[in-house]
Tab-separated table of C-alpha atoms in Angstrom:
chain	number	residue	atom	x	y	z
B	1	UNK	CA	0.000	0.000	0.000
B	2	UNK	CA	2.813	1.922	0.914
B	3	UNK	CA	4.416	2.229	-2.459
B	4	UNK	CA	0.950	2.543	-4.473
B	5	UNK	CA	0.674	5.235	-2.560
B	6	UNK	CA	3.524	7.068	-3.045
B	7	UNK	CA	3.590	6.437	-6.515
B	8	UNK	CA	-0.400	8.391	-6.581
B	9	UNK	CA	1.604	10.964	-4.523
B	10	UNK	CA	4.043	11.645	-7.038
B	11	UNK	CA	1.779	11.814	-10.039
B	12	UNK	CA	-0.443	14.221	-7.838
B	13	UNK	CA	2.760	16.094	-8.107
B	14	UNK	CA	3.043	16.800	-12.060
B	15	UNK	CA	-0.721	17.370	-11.927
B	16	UNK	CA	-0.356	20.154	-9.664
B	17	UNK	CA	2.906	21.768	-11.119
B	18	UNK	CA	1.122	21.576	-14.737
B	19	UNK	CA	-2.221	22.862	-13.364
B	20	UNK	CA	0.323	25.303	-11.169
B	21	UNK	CA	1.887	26.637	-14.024
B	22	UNK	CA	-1.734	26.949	-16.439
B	23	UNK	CA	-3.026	28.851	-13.708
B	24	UNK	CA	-0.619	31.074	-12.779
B	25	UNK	CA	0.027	31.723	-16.564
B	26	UNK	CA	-4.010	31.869	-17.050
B	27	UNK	CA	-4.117	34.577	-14.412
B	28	UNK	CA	-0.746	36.683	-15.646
B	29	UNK	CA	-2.395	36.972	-18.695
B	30	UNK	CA	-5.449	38.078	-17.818
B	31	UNK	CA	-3.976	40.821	-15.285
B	32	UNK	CA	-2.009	42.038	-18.075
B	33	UNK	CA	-4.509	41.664	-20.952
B	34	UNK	CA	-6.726	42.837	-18.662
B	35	UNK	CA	-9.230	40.397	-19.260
B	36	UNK	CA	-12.555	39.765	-17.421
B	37	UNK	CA	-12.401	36.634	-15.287
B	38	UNK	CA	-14.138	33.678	-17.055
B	39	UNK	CA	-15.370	30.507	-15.648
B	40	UNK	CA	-12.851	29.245	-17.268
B	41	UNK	CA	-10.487	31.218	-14.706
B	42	UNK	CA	-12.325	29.688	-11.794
B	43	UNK	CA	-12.223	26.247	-13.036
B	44	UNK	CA	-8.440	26.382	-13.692
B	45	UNK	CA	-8.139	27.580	-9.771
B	46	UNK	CA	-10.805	24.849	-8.978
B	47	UNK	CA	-8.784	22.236	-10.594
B	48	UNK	CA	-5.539	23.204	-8.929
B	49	UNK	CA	-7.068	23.207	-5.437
B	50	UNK	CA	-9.213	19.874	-5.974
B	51	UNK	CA	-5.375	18.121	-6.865
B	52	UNK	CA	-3.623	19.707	-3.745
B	53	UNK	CA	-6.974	18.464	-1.908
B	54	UNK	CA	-5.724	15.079	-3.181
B	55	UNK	CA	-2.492	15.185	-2.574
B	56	UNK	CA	-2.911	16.604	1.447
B	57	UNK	CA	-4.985	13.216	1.729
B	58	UNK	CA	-3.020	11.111	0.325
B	59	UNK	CA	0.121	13.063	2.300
B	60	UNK	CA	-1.190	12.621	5.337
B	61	UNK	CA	-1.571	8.381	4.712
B	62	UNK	CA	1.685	8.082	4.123
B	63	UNK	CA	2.998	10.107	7.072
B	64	UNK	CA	0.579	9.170	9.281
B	65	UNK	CA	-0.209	5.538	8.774
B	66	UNK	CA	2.132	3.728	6.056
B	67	UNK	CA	5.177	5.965	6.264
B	68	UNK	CA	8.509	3.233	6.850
B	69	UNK	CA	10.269	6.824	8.546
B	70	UNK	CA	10.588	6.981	12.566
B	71	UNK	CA	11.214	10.641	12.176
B	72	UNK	CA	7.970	11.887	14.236
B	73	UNK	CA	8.902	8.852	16.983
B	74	UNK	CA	11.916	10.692	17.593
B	75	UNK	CA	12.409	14.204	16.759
B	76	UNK	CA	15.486	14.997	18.404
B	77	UNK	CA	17.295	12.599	15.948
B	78	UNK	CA	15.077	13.481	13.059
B	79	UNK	CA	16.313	17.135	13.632
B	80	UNK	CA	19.724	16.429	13.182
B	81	UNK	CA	19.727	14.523	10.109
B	82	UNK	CA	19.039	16.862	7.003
B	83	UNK	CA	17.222	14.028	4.977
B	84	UNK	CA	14.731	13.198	7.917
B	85	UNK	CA	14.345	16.392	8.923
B	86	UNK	CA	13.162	17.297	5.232
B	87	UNK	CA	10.318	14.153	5.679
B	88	UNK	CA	8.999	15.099	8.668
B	89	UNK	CA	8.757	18.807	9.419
B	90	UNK	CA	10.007	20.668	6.463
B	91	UNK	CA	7.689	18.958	3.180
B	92	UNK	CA	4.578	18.671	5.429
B	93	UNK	CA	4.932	22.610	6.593
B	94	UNK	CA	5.546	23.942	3.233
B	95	UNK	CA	2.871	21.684	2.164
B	96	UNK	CA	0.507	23.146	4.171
B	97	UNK	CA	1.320	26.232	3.705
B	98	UNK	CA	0.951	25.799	-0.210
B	99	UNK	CA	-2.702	23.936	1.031
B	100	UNK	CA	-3.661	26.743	2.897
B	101	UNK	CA	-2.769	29.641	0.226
B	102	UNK	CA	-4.409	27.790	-2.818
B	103	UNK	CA	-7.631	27.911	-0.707
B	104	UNK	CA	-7.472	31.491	0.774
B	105	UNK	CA	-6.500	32.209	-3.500
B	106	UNK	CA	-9.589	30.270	-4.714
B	107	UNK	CA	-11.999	32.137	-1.947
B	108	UNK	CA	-10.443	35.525	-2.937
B	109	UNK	CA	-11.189	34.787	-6.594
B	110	UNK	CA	-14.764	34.458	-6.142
B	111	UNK	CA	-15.735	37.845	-5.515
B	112	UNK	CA	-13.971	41.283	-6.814
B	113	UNK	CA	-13.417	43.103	-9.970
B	114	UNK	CA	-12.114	41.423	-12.705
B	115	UNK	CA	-8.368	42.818	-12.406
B	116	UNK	CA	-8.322	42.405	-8.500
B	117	UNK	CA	-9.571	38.455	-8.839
B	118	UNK	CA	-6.704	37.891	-11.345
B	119	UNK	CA	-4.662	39.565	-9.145
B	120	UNK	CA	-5.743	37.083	-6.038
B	121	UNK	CA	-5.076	34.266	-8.132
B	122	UNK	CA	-1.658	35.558	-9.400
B	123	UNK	CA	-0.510	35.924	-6.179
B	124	UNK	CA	-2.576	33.155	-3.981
B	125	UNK	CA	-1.640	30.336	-5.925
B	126	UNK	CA	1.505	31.776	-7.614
B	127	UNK	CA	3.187	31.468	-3.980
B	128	UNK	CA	1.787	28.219	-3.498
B	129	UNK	CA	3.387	26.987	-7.063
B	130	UNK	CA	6.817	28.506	-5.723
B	131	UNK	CA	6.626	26.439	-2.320
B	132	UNK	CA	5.757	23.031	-4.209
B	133	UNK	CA	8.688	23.558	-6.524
B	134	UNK	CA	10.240	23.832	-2.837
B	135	UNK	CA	9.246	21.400	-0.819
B	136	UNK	CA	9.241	18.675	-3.755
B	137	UNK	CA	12.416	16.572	-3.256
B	138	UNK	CA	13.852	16.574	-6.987
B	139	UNK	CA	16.318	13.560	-7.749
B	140	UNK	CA	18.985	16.574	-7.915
B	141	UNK	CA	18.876	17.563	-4.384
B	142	UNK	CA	20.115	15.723	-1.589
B	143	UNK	CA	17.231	14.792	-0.208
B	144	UNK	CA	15.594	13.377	-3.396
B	145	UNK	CA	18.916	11.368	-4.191
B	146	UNK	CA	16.796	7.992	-4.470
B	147	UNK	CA	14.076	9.117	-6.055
B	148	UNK	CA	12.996	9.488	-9.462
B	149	UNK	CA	11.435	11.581	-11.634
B	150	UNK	CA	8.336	9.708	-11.304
């Protein structure tokens, strides 16, 4: 279960850098074309929160219940290695974080002018695209060493 899991975890993760990157672009462009805001706006932001909606659940089953790591049963340790340390405080806190903001983003886009609701989404869930690229741990850092690309 472990491993099916963590292989839906990491697909979540292209779906949410690819629906990251349409909706930030979506909203740039519609800021500076200044646009009106089209369903099509909200759906994009809709999207984007529904697959880090996803990925928080299925996050929080591998930390909580199937994760192999001993990093929360001993923090002191966990802490003090870099690697463990990334697992269990730093991903999950910027993941949260980048939770948190695509949701305050999608409620901010649902009422306003036009320009400010681009604006909300620009911002909103342009910060939470900059803290996934973060907290993901690419096969080119140190703490993505033995993992893949996929």
């Amino acid at each position: 279960m472990y491993d099916t899991l963590k292989i839906i975890h990491s697909l979540l993760r292209w779906l949410i850098l690819l629906s990251g990157v349409f909706v930030v672009l979506r909203s740039l462009g519609g800021l500076a074309g200044k646009k009106a805001y089209t369903s099509g706006d909200g759906k994009a932001g809709l999207f984007y929160m529904i697959f880090f909606d996803l990925q928080l659940l299925v996050g929080l089953l591998l930390f909580f219940v199937f994760s192999p790591l001993v990093g929360i049963h001993d923090m002191g340790a966990a802490m003090k290695d870099p690697i463990m340390r990334f697992y269990t405080v730093e991903h999950e806190t910027m993941a949260i974080i980048a939770f948190v903001l695509v949701h305050i983003g999608r409620a901010k886009t649902k009422k306003g002018t036009d320009a400010q609701r681009h604006k909300a989404a620009l911002i909103f869930f342009g910060l939470a695209f900059l803290l996934v690229l973060a907290l993901v741990p690419w096969p080119f850092r140190a703490v993505g060493a033995m993992q893949g690309w996929f």
